[in-house]
mmCIF file of C-alpha atoms in Angstrom:
data_model
loop_
_atom_site.group_PDB
_atom_site.id
_atom_site.type_symbol
_atom_site.label_atom_id
_atom_site.label_comp_id
_atom_site.label_asym_id
_atom_site.label_seq_id
_atom_site.Cartn_x
_atom_site.Cartn_y
_atom_site.Cartn_z
ATOM 1 C CA MET A 24 94.536 95.135 103.687
ATOM 2 C CA ARG A 25 98.198 96.118 104.017
ATOM 3 C CA ASP A 26 100.756 94.180 106.022
ATOM 4 C CA ALA A 27 103.557 96.558 107.011
ATOM 5 C CA SER A 28 105.693 93.589 108.051
ATOM 6 C CA ILE A 29 106.237 92.450 104.432
ATOM 7 C CA VAL A 30 108.261 94.674 102.093
ATOM 8 C CA ALA A 31 109.121 94.175 98.419
ATOM 9 C CA ALA A 32 112.122 96.243 97.269
ATOM 10 C CA PHE A 33 112.632 96.645 93.515
ATOM 11 C CA ASP A 34 115.646 97.931 91.639
ATOM 12 C CA PHE A 35 114.672 99.829 88.488
ATOM 13 C CA ASP A 36 117.311 99.819 85.738
ATOM 14 C CA GLY A 37 117.581 96.394 84.136
ATOM 15 C CA THR A 38 115.069 94.976 86.601
ATOM 16 C CA ILE A 39 111.815 96.804 85.903
ATOM 17 C CA SER A 40 113.252 98.575 82.845
ATOM 18 C CA THR A 41 114.965 96.905 79.916
ATOM 19 C CA THR A 42 117.935 99.274 79.899
ATOM 20 C CA ASP A 43 119.731 102.098 81.703
ATOM 21 C CA SER A 44 116.952 104.683 82.000
ATOM 22 C CA LEU A 45 119.301 107.511 82.980
ATOM 23 C CA ARG A 46 121.224 107.252 79.727
ATOM 24 C CA VAL A 47 117.965 107.347 77.748
ATOM 25 C CA PHE A 48 116.633 110.271 79.796
ATOM 26 C CA VAL A 49 119.782 112.335 79.339
ATOM 27 C CA ARG A 50 120.002 111.700 75.595
ATOM 28 C CA ARG A 51 116.329 112.591 75.121
ATOM 29 C CA THR A 52 116.670 115.735 77.244
ATOM 30 C CA VAL A 53 119.856 117.278 75.834
ATOM 31 C CA GLY A 54 120.196 115.571 72.440
ATOM 32 C CA THR A 55 122.887 113.265 71.124
ATOM 33 C CA PRO A 56 125.588 115.909 70.394
ATOM 34 C CA ARG A 57 125.553 117.271 73.951
ATOM 35 C CA PHE A 58 125.275 113.746 75.348
ATOM 36 C CA VAL A 59 128.446 112.730 73.505
ATOM 37 C CA THR A 60 130.246 115.970 74.434
ATOM 38 C CA GLY A 61 129.302 115.454 78.081
ATOM 39 C CA ALA A 62 130.645 111.909 78.017
ATOM 40 C CA LEU A 63 133.929 113.166 76.560
ATOM 41 C CA LEU A 64 134.239 115.946 79.145
ATOM 42 C CA ALA A 65 133.535 113.469 81.942
ATOM 43 C CA SER A 66 135.705 110.723 80.469
ATOM 44 C CA PRO A 67 138.506 111.014 83.081
ATOM 45 C CA TRP A 68 135.948 110.286 85.814
ATOM 46 C CA LEU A 69 134.095 107.640 83.785
ATOM 47 C CA ILE A 70 137.339 105.809 82.971
ATOM 48 C CA GLY A 71 138.464 106.134 86.574
ATOM 49 C CA ALA A 72 135.218 104.549 87.752
ATOM 50 C CA ALA A 73 135.549 101.721 85.189
ATOM 51 C CA LEU A 74 139.050 101.048 86.538
ATOM 52 C CA LYS A 75 137.752 101.414 90.118
ATOM 53 C CA PHE A 76 140.069 104.322 90.884
ATOM 54 C CA ILE A 77 137.107 106.513 91.847
ATOM 55 C CA ASP A 78 133.592 105.667 92.956
ATOM 56 C CA ARG A 79 130.644 105.401 90.591
ATOM 57 C CA GLY A 80 128.776 108.266 92.200
ATOM 58 C CA THR A 81 131.597 110.741 91.561
ATOM 59 C CA ALA A 82 131.757 109.709 87.904
ATOM 60 C CA LYS A 83 127.984 109.903 87.476
ATOM 61 C CA ALA A 84 127.890 113.385 89.019
ATOM 62 C CA ALA A 85 130.699 114.524 86.688
ATOM 63 C CA PHE A 86 128.766 113.312 83.644
ATOM 64 C CA LEU A 87 125.489 114.925 84.741
ATOM 65 C CA ARG A 88 127.355 118.141 85.545
ATOM 66 C CA ALA A 89 128.713 118.174 81.993
ATOM 67 C CA VAL A 90 125.335 117.631 80.325
ATOM 68 C CA PHE A 91 122.988 119.519 82.681
ATOM 69 C CA ALA A 92 125.184 122.485 83.663
ATOM 70 C CA GLY A 93 123.012 125.509 84.422
ATOM 71 C CA ARG A 94 119.713 123.684 84.001
ATOM 72 C CA SER A 95 117.051 124.733 86.489
ATOM 73 C CA ARG A 96 114.976 122.466 88.692
ATOM 74 C CA THR A 97 111.849 123.616 86.831
ATOM 75 C CA GLN A 98 113.378 122.706 83.476
ATOM 76 C CA LEU A 99 114.506 119.298 84.698
ATOM 77 C CA GLU A 100 111.122 118.540 86.238
ATOM 78 C CA ALA A 101 109.457 119.416 82.936
ATOM 79 C CA ASP A 102 111.984 117.196 81.120
ATOM 80 C CA ALA A 103 111.164 114.384 83.544
ATOM 81 C CA GLN A 104 107.418 114.662 82.877
ATOM 82 C CA GLU A 105 108.056 114.573 79.133
ATOM 83 C CA PHE A 106 110.205 111.473 79.547
ATOM 84 C CA ILE A 107 107.601 109.725 81.716
ATOM 85 C CA ALA A 108 104.811 110.487 79.268
ATOM 86 C CA HIS A 109 106.531 109.685 75.995
ATOM 87 C CA GLN A 110 109.465 107.316 76.438
ATOM 88 C CA LEU A 111 109.621 105.589 79.794
ATOM 89 C CA PRO A 112 106.590 103.315 79.149
ATOM 90 C CA SER A 113 108.410 101.684 76.218
ATOM 91 C CA LEU A 114 111.309 100.723 78.515
ATOM 92 C CA LEU A 115 109.225 98.794 81.069
ATOM 93 C CA ARG A 116 109.033 95.016 81.437
ATOM 94 C CA PRO A 117 105.380 93.869 81.602
ATOM 95 C CA GLU A 118 106.192 90.843 83.760
ATOM 96 C CA MET A 119 107.836 93.039 86.394
ATOM 97 C CA LEU A 120 104.926 95.452 86.463
ATOM 98 C CA ALA A 121 102.732 92.391 86.983
ATOM 99 C CA ARG A 122 104.930 91.352 89.915
ATOM 100 C CA VAL A 123 104.555 94.826 91.452
ATOM 101 C CA ARG A 124 100.771 94.490 91.150
ATOM 102 C CA GLN A 125 100.895 91.023 92.688
ATOM 103 C CA HIS A 126 102.744 92.278 95.761
ATOM 104 C CA ARG A 127 100.239 95.113 96.092
ATOM 105 C CA ALA A 128 97.318 92.678 95.812
ATOM 106 C CA LEU A 129 98.800 90.644 98.667
ATOM 107 C CA GLY A 130 98.977 93.746 100.838
ATOM 108 C CA HIS A 131 102.757 94.133 100.812
ATOM 109 C CA ARG A 132 104.556 97.485 101.024
ATOM 110 C CA ILE A 133 106.496 98.119 97.832
ATOM 111 C CA VAL A 134 109.523 100.381 97.530
ATOM 112 C CA LEU A 135 111.687 101.369 94.567
ATOM 113 C CA VAL A 136 115.436 101.433 95.334
ATOM 114 C CA SER A 137 117.478 102.810 92.460
ATOM 115 C CA ALA A 138 120.700 104.583 91.532
ATOM 116 C CA SER A 139 118.780 106.551 88.910
ATOM 117 C CA PRO A 140 117.359 109.982 89.808
ATOM 118 C CA GLY A 141 114.190 110.414 91.786
ATOM 119 C CA LEU A 142 113.568 113.333 89.408
ATOM 120 C CA TYR A 143 111.637 111.019 87.077
ATOM 121 C CA LEU A 144 111.388 107.839 89.135
ATOM 122 C CA ARG A 145 109.330 109.394 91.923
ATOM 123 C CA PRO A 146 106.379 110.603 89.814
ATOM 124 C CA TRP A 147 106.403 107.420 87.732
ATOM 125 C CA ALA A 148 106.526 105.174 90.809
ATOM 126 C CA ALA A 149 103.630 107.015 92.449
ATOM 127 C CA SER A 150 101.532 106.371 89.335
ATOM 128 C CA VAL A 151 101.952 102.585 89.639
ATOM 129 C CA GLY A 152 101.503 102.345 93.402
ATOM 130 C CA PHE A 153 104.966 102.359 94.961
ATOM 131 C CA GLU A 154 104.825 103.604 98.536
ATOM 132 C CA THR A 155 108.341 105.038 98.586
ATOM 133 C CA VAL A 156 111.233 105.806 96.236
ATOM 134 C CA LEU A 157 114.802 105.601 97.548
ATOM 135 C CA SER A 158 117.010 106.950 94.792
ATOM 136 C CA THR A 159 119.872 109.215 93.799
ATOM 137 C CA GLU A 160 118.840 112.836 94.332
ATOM 138 C CA LEU A 161 120.230 115.840 92.462
ATOM 139 C CA ALA A 162 121.425 118.834 94.470
ATOM 140 C CA PHE A 163 120.413 122.369 93.495
ATOM 141 C CA ASP A 164 122.110 125.687 94.262
ATOM 142 C CA ALA A 165 120.699 128.911 95.690
ATOM 143 C CA GLN A 166 119.349 129.856 92.243
ATOM 144 C CA ASP A 167 117.591 126.472 92.061
ATOM 145 C CA ARG A 168 119.883 125.234 89.295
ATOM 146 C CA PHE A 169 121.528 121.829 89.207
ATOM 147 C CA ALA A 170 124.655 122.108 91.338
ATOM 148 C CA GLY A 171 126.504 119.257 89.632
ATOM 149 C CA THR A 172 126.454 117.110 92.757
ATOM 150 C CA PHE A 173 124.095 114.790 94.615
ATOM 151 C CA ALA A 174 122.121 115.642 97.727
ATOM 152 C CA GLN A 175 122.890 112.172 99.125
ATOM 153 C CA PRO A 176 125.335 109.416 98.121
ATOM 154 C CA ASN A 177 124.660 107.557 94.887
ATOM 155 C CA CYS A 178 122.016 104.923 95.727
ATOM 156 C CA TRP A 179 124.016 101.861 94.641
ATOM 157 C CA GLY A 180 125.347 98.739 96.366
ATOM 158 C CA PRO A 181 125.674 99.133 100.157
ATOM 159 C CA GLU A 182 123.892 102.489 99.980
ATOM 160 C CA LYS A 183 120.694 100.707 98.961
ATOM 161 C CA VAL A 184 120.678 98.745 102.214
ATOM 162 C CA ARG A 185 121.531 101.848 104.223
ATOM 163 C CA ARG A 186 118.587 103.705 102.656
ATOM 164 C CA LEU A 187 116.203 100.813 103.276
ATOM 165 C CA GLU A 188 117.229 100.483 106.909
ATOM 166 C CA ALA A 189 116.889 104.235 107.447
ATOM 167 C CA TRP A 190 113.440 104.115 105.844
ATOM 168 C CA TRP A 191 112.031 101.402 108.082
ATOM 169 C CA GLY A 192 113.923 102.568 111.161
ATOM 170 C CA ASN A 193 113.040 100.628 114.300
ATOM 171 C CA THR A 194 110.396 98.522 112.550
ATOM 172 C CA PRO A 195 112.221 96.274 110.057
ATOM 173 C CA PRO A 196 110.041 94.005 107.931
ATOM 174 C CA ARG A 197 109.224 90.474 109.002
ATOM 175 C CA VAL A 198 109.855 89.427 105.390
ATOM 176 C CA LEU A 199 111.891 91.318 102.786
ATOM 177 C CA PHE A 200 111.686 90.526 99.072
ATOM 178 C CA ALA A 201 114.353 92.032 96.804
ATOM 179 C CA TYR A 202 114.482 92.211 93.010
ATOM 180 C CA GLY A 203 117.586 93.250 91.089
ATOM 181 C CA ASP A 204 119.765 92.574 88.091
ATOM 182 C CA SER A 205 123.372 93.555 88.799
ATOM 183 C CA ARG A 206 126.290 93.970 91.192
ATOM 184 C CA GLY A 207 124.635 97.119 92.476
ATOM 185 C CA ASP A 208 121.880 94.981 94.011
ATOM 186 C CA LYS A 209 124.138 92.432 95.710
ATOM 187 C CA GLU A 210 123.930 93.821 99.245
ATOM 188 C CA MET A 211 120.182 94.355 99.012
ATOM 189 C CA ALA A 212 119.731 90.761 97.847
ATOM 190 C CA GLU A 213 121.893 89.481 100.701
ATOM 191 C CA ARG A 214 119.814 91.456 103.194
ATOM 192 C CA ALA A 215 116.550 89.996 101.849
ATOM 193 C CA ASP A 216 114.703 86.864 102.921
ATOM 194 C CA HIS A 217 113.718 86.191 99.305
ATOM 195 C CA ALA A 218 115.902 87.603 96.528
ATOM 196 C CA TRP A 219 115.754 87.401 92.759
ATOM 197 C CA ILE A 220 118.509 88.603 90.433
ATOM 198 C CA ARG A 221 117.782 88.670 86.716
ATOM 199 C CA GLY A 222 119.574 85.886 84.884
ATOM 200 C CA GLN A 223 119.828 83.683 87.980
ATOM 201 C CA GLY A 224 116.561 81.778 87.724
ATOM 202 C CA LYS A 225 112.823 82.282 87.540
ATOM 203 C CA LEU A 226 110.859 84.683 89.699
ATOM 204 C CA MET A 227 110.043 83.180 93.086
ATOM 205 C CA PRO A 228 106.381 82.250 93.494
ATOM 206 C CA LEU A 229 104.089 84.376 95.626
ATOM 207 C CA THR A 230 101.158 82.786 97.426
ATOM 208 C CA ASP A 231 98.380 83.744 99.815
ATOM 209 C CA ALA A 232 100.752 82.722 102.607
ATOM 210 C CA ASP A 233 102.498 86.026 101.948
ATOM 211 C CA ALA A 234 99.289 88.002 102.436
ATOM 212 C CA PRO A 235 98.498 89.806 105.709
ATOM 213 C CA ALA A 236 96.728 87.844 108.384
ATOM 214 C CA ARG A 237 92.997 88.584 108.554
ATOM 215 C CA ALA A 238 91.144 89.164 111.790
ATOM 216 C CA LEU A 239 88.782 86.372 112.818
#
């Protein structure tokens, strides 16, 4: 029995995964030489983001443009399926997958909120029972090739809260749980009723009190 009034929002990279999944996906897809070349070509943007002269989303788009230039949507979707099947499982934290299952068992709505691309997160998340994925989305041109930009702003920091609020619209949750690991999850954690950030204590307990009320 699902209770739409309780939502559990999970970050992915560093929270459910052990590392930056985008970096692993790109290296697996294009190979190390092109990965390194792309990083060098995008270095002005990457350095600018590190120094906070430009935003993270602009730098990320510049890097992906350098490594994925001319790649079609069909190619990238095939790359994503390969990544999900052969590498992504090794990056996952068992205890966080168990927490996802626990929320599901209590009837909560679970949503993945990540700065990584929905390209591979969406099919993976559907396979483990996430209701929705709010993520960074690649933009494609008229020939259905990666345009080197994002369809929406990079899903990081304040954008995570904006996406969540747009998702639930006029029916915000009665209780919001948030799970993260970094500065990019700060605003989402502040918006939550119960928040956990990796490295700042143990996972909060979940009890039957968090389950949906049953009709008498």
